[in-house]
Coordinates of C-alpha atoms in Angstrom, one line a residue:
X1 CA -2.6 159.6 28.8
X2 CA -0.2 160.8 31.7
X3 CA 3.2 162.7 32.5
X4 CA 4.7 162.1 35.5
X5 CA 7.9 163.9 36.7
X6 CA 9.5 163.8 40.5
X7 CA 12.8 165.8 41.3
X8 CA 14.4 165.6 45.0
X9 CA 17.3 167.7 45.9
X10 CA 19.6 166.7 49.0
X11 CA 22.2 168.7 51.2
X12 CA 23.5 167.1 54.1
X13 CA 26.4 167.6 56.4
X14 CA 27.5 164.5 58.3
X15 CA 29.6 164.6 61.1
X16 CA 31.3 162.3 63.5
X17 CA 31.8 159.9 60.7
X18 CA 33.5 156.5 62.2
X19 CA 37.3 156.5 61.0
X20 CA 40.6 155.2 62.0
X21 CA 43.1 157.8 63.0
X22 CA 46.0 158.2 61.1
X23 CA 48.1 160.8 63.1
X24 CA 49.0 158.8 66.5
X25 CA 52.4 159.3 67.6
X26 CA 54.5 155.9 68.5
X27 CA 55.1 157.2 71.6
X28 CA 51.4 156.7 72.5
X29 CA 51.9 152.7 72.9
X30 CA 48.9 151.6 70.5
X31 CA 49.9 148.5 68.2
X32 CA 46.8 149.3 66.0
X33 CA 45.5 152.9 65.6
X34 CA 42.4 153.4 67.3
X35 CA 38.9 154.1 65.9
X36 CA 37.0 157.2 66.7
X37 CA 34.3 159.6 65.5
X38 CA 35.6 162.8 64.0
X39 CA 35.1 162.7 60.1
X40 CA 32.8 165.4 58.5
X41 CA 31.7 165.2 54.9
X42 CA 29.3 167.2 53.4
X43 CA 26.8 165.7 50.8
X44 CA 24.7 167.5 48.0
X45 CA 22.9 166.2 44.7
X46 CA 19.4 165.3 43.3
X47 CA 17.5 162.7 41.9
X48 CA 14.9 163.1 38.8
X49 CA 12.5 160.8 37.2
X50 CA 10.2 161.1 34.2
X51 CA 7.3 158.9 33.0
X52 CA 5.2 159.2 30.0
X53 CA 2.3 157.2 29.0
X54 CA 0.7 157.7 25.5
X55 CA -1.9 156.0 23.4
X56 CA -1.9 156.8 19.7
X57 CA -5.4 155.4 18.6
X58 CA -6.7 151.9 19.7
X59 CA -3.3 149.8 18.0
X60 CA -0.4 151.8 19.4
X61 CA 0.7 152.5 22.9
X62 CA 4.1 154.2 23.9
X63 CA 5.7 154.7 27.8
X64 CA 9.1 156.1 28.3
X65 CA 11.2 156.2 31.6
X66 CA 14.2 158.0 32.6
X67 CA 15.9 158.6 35.9
X68 CA 18.7 160.8 36.8
X69 CA 20.8 160.8 39.8
X70 CA 23.8 163.2 40.7
X71 CA 25.5 162.9 44.0
X72 CA 28.7 164.9 45.1
X73 CA 30.7 165.0 48.5
X74 CA 33.2 167.3 49.9
X75 CA 35.7 166.0 52.7
X76 CA 35.3 168.4 55.2
X77 CA 37.5 167.2 58.1
X78 CA 39.5 164.1 58.6
X79 CA 42.3 163.2 60.5
X80 CA 45.4 163.2 58.7
X81 CA 48.9 165.0 59.0
X82 CA 48.9 168.8 59.0
X83 CA 50.7 168.9 55.6
X84 CA 51.7 172.5 56.2
X85 CA 54.3 172.4 53.5
X86 CA 52.7 170.1 51.1
X87 CA 49.2 170.9 51.0
X88 CA 48.5 169.2 47.8
X89 CA 48.5 165.9 50.1
X90 CA 45.8 166.8 52.1
X91 CA 42.5 165.2 51.2
X92 CA 40.3 168.0 52.7
X93 CA 38.3 169.8 50.1
X94 CA 38.3 167.0 47.8
X95 CA 36.0 164.1 47.1
X96 CA 36.1 160.6 48.6
X97 CA 37.6 158.1 46.3
X98 CA 39.5 160.8 44.2
X99 CA 42.8 159.6 43.1
X100 CA 46.3 160.9 44.3
X101 CA 48.7 160.7 41.7
X102 CA 51.8 162.0 39.9
X103 CA 51.3 164.4 37.2
X104 CA 53.0 163.2 34.1
X105 CA 54.4 165.2 31.4
X106 CA 54.8 162.8 28.6
X107 CA 57.8 160.3 28.1
X108 CA 61.7 161.2 28.5
X109 CA 62.8 162.2 25.0
X110 CA 66.2 161.5 25.4
X111 CA 69.1 161.7 27.8
X112 CA 69.5 165.6 27.9
X113 CA 65.9 165.3 29.0
X114 CA 66.3 163.2 31.7
X115 CA 69.5 165.0 32.9
X116 CA 67.6 168.5 32.9
X117 CA 64.8 167.4 34.6
X118 CA 64.1 167.1 38.3
X119 CA 65.5 164.1 40.1
X120 CA 63.1 161.2 40.2
X121 CA 63.2 158.9 43.2
X122 CA 60.6 156.7 42.8
X123 CA 62.3 153.3 43.1
X124 CA 63.8 153.3 39.7
X125 CA 66.7 155.6 37.7
X126 CA 64.7 156.7 34.7
X127 CA 65.9 156.6 31.4
X128 CA 64.5 157.7 28.0
X129 CA 61.2 156.4 27.4
X130 CA 60.2 156.2 30.9
X131 CA 57.5 158.6 32.0
X132 CA 58.4 162.0 33.3
X133 CA 56.5 163.8 36.3
X134 CA 55.7 167.4 37.3
X135 CA 57.8 168.7 40.0
X136 CA 55.2 170.1 42.5
X137 CA 55.6 173.6 44.1
X138 CA 55.4 173.6 48.1
X139 CA 53.5 176.0 50.1
X140 CA 55.9 178.7 49.3
X141 CA 55.8 178.2 45.8
X142 CA 59.2 176.4 45.8
X143 CA 60.2 173.5 43.7
X144 CA 62.9 171.4 45.5
X145 CA 64.0 169.6 42.4
X146 CA 63.3 165.9 43.7
X147 CA 59.9 164.2 42.7
X148 CA 58.9 161.8 45.6
X149 CA 55.8 161.1 47.3
X150 CA 55.5 165.1 48.3
X151 CA 54.5 165.6 44.6
X152 CA 51.3 163.8 44.3
X153 CA 48.0 165.9 43.9
X154 CA 44.5 164.6 43.7
X155 CA 43.2 164.4 40.4
X156 CA 40.1 163.3 38.1
X157 CA 36.8 162.0 39.6
X158 CA 36.0 159.6 42.0
X159 CA 35.7 156.2 41.6
X160 CA 32.0 156.0 42.2
X161 CA 30.2 157.6 39.5
X162 CA 28.6 161.2 40.5
X163 CA 26.2 160.6 37.8
X164 CA 24.1 157.7 37.0
X165 CA 21.2 157.7 34.8
X166 CA 19.2 155.5 32.6
X167 CA 16.4 155.9 30.1
X168 CA 14.3 153.9 27.7
X169 CA 10.7 153.6 25.8
X170 CA 8.7 150.3 25.7
X171 CA 5.8 150.2 23.3
X172 CA 3.2 147.9 21.6
X173 CA 1.5 147.8 18.3
X174 CA -1.2 145.7 17.9
X175 CA 0.3 142.0 18.7
X176 CA 3.8 143.3 18.8
X177 CA 5.8 144.5 21.8
X178 CA 9.1 146.3 21.9
X179 CA 11.1 147.8 24.7
X180 CA 14.8 148.8 25.3
X181 CA 16.5 150.4 28.0
X182 CA 19.9 152.4 28.3
X183 CA 21.8 153.1 31.5
X184 CA 25.0 155.3 32.0
X185 CA 27.2 156.9 34.3
X186 CA 29.5 159.9 34.3
X187 CA 31.7 162.1 36.5
X188 CA 33.9 159.0 37.1
X189 CA 37.7 157.9 36.6
X190 CA 39.5 154.6 36.3
X191 CA 42.9 154.6 37.5
X192 CA 44.5 151.8 35.4
X193 CA 47.0 149.5 37.5
X194 CA 48.8 146.2 37.7
X195 CA 48.4 145.4 34.3
X196 CA 52.1 146.0 33.4
X197 CA 53.5 143.0 31.1
X198 CA 56.8 142.3 32.0
X199 CA 58.3 142.2 35.8
X200 CA 59.4 139.7 38.9
X201 CA 55.5 138.7 39.4
X202 CA 53.8 139.4 36.1
X203 CA 51.5 136.7 34.8
X204 CA 50.0 138.2 31.9
X205 CA 50.3 138.8 28.3
X206 CA 51.1 141.8 26.8
X207 CA 47.8 143.9 26.1
X208 CA 47.0 145.1 22.4
X209 CA 47.6 148.9 23.0
X210 CA 50.8 148.5 24.5
X211 CA 51.9 146.3 21.7
X212 CA 50.8 149.1 19.3
X213 CA 52.0 152.0 20.6
X214 CA 55.1 151.6 22.9
X215 CA 58.2 153.9 23.2
X216 CA 61.1 152.4 21.5
X217 CA 64.5 153.8 19.9
X218 CA 62.7 153.2 16.7
X219 CA 59.6 154.9 17.9
X220 CA 60.5 157.7 20.3
X221 CA 57.4 159.2 20.5
X222 CA 57.4 161.3 24.0
X223 CA 53.3 160.5 23.8
X224 CA 53.0 157.2 23.2
X225 CA 50.3 155.2 24.9
X226 CA 53.1 153.1 26.7
X227 CA 56.6 153.7 28.0
X228 CA 59.5 151.9 27.5
X229 CA 59.5 148.1 27.8
X230 CA 61.7 146.7 30.6
X231 CA 62.5 143.0 31.5
X232 CA 61.9 143.8 35.3
X233 CA 59.4 146.1 37.1
X234 CA 59.9 149.6 36.4
X235 CA 58.6 151.5 39.6
X236 CA 59.0 154.7 38.0
X237 CA 56.5 154.0 35.3
X238 CA 54.1 151.7 37.6
X239 CA 53.2 154.4 40.3
X240 CA 49.7 155.7 40.1
X241 CA 49.8 158.8 37.9
X242 CA 48.1 160.7 35.6
X243 CA 49.3 159.0 32.8
X244 CA 47.0 155.8 33.7
X245 CA 44.1 158.3 34.8
X246 CA 41.4 157.5 32.5
X247 CA 37.6 158.7 31.8
X248 CA 35.2 155.9 33.1
X249 CA 32.1 157.4 31.7
X250 CA 29.9 154.8 29.9
X251 CA 26.5 154.3 28.4
X252 CA 25.1 150.8 27.6
X253 CA 22.2 149.5 25.9
X254 CA 21.4 147.3 29.2
X255 CA 18.6 145.1 27.8
X256 CA 16.3 145.0 24.8
X257 CA 13.2 142.9 23.8
X258 CA 10.6 142.4 21.3
X259 CA 7.8 140.0 21.5
X260 CA 4.4 138.8 19.4
X261 CA 1.2 137.7 21.3
X262 CA -1.1 135.5 19.6
X263 CA -4.2 134.4 22.0
X264 CA -3.0 132.7 25.2
X265 CA 0.9 132.8 24.4
X266 CA 3.6 135.2 23.7
X267 CA 7.1 134.5 22.1
X268 CA 9.8 136.7 22.8
X269 CA 13.6 137.2 22.1
X270 CA 15.4 139.5 24.7
X271 CA 19.1 140.4 25.4
X272 CA 21.0 142.3 28.1
X273 CA 24.3 144.2 28.1
X274 CA 24.1 144.5 24.4
X275 CA 26.2 147.4 23.7
X276 CA 28.8 149.5 25.3
X277 CA 29.7 153.1 24.4
X278 CA 32.8 154.6 26.2
X279 CA 36.1 156.4 25.5
X280 CA 37.8 153.7 27.5
X281 CA 38.2 150.7 25.3
X282 CA 40.7 148.2 27.2
X283 CA 37.9 146.6 29.2
X284 CA 34.1 147.0 30.7
X285 CA 34.5 150.6 32.3
X286 CA 31.8 149.1 34.5
X287 CA 34.5 146.8 35.9
X288 CA 36.4 149.9 37.1
X289 CA 40.3 150.4 37.9
X290 CA 42.7 148.0 38.0
X291 CA 43.9 145.4 35.6
X292 CA 40.9 144.6 34.1
X293 CA 41.0 141.0 35.6
X294 CA 37.5 141.0 37.6
X295 CA 34.9 139.0 36.4
X296 CA 33.5 140.9 33.1
X297 CA 30.0 141.8 32.5
X298 CA 28.4 139.1 30.5
X299 CA 26.1 139.2 27.5
X300 CA 23.1 137.3 27.7
X301 CA 20.5 136.4 25.1
X302 CA 17.2 134.5 25.8
X303 CA 14.3 133.2 23.7
X304 CA 10.9 132.0 25.1
X305 CA 7.3 131.6 25.1
X306 CA 5.0 132.4 27.8
X307 CA 1.4 131.0 28.3
X308 CA -1.5 132.4 30.0
X309 CA -4.5 130.5 31.2
X310 CA -7.5 132.0 31.9

């Protein structure tokens, strides 16, 4: 019988990170912005693992393993415009991979709501049922009454999970053995994009959640899951915004196996990617953001017999 616990904490400040410059003026004469060592990022977190092995008499043995990793980074310095008037556009102080988005405030209820709101200049004149965005104040605390690229803010968690963990037991009772393992991720955000059903280049059907709950004159719900449908691409509704930002956390039954040993052979049945629990339901959250059109995680089952020759 034994219990093993291991924990490590790390904290580092990486300097002179190789990055491409973004603020070289055109008068410098470069066709492509040069690369240089100037980025600074702080990383901190911890790793922990637990292993327990226990025998209960001569017939039953139990083993349990668990791991937990937390890693968070903060951008301290990078080459970007000074953003004096719009500090909300600066990535300094945020996490690498965090999303720069417009802040959605539901959908426009009616034309009076459109007329009384700040002017949205995102490539499509908004109408009732379109997404309404928040006019962000500048460094002086003033709102200019116009929604444009200066009104974006960093929100949510990064694309790469900050927490990754796993746990599961394996046990043996006489000739039977059984094991399973759960794997999970947390503190990660999914930004949906490119899934909109209509438009010039759309080649997909309508996702179920859109068909079930979209804004229409017969369903003028300002909190509908999808804004009004349009024949052409509606740039006002397809820009990256908090409307499409989702919690990407998940917990998966990654694998499970049961077996029976008799003399020189062992018969077994196992499977992988058996169950997924997540607040995000449109596709496998492990695939990340976008349109959900990446190659999906496969559910696999195996049955077999192992022979041992002495």
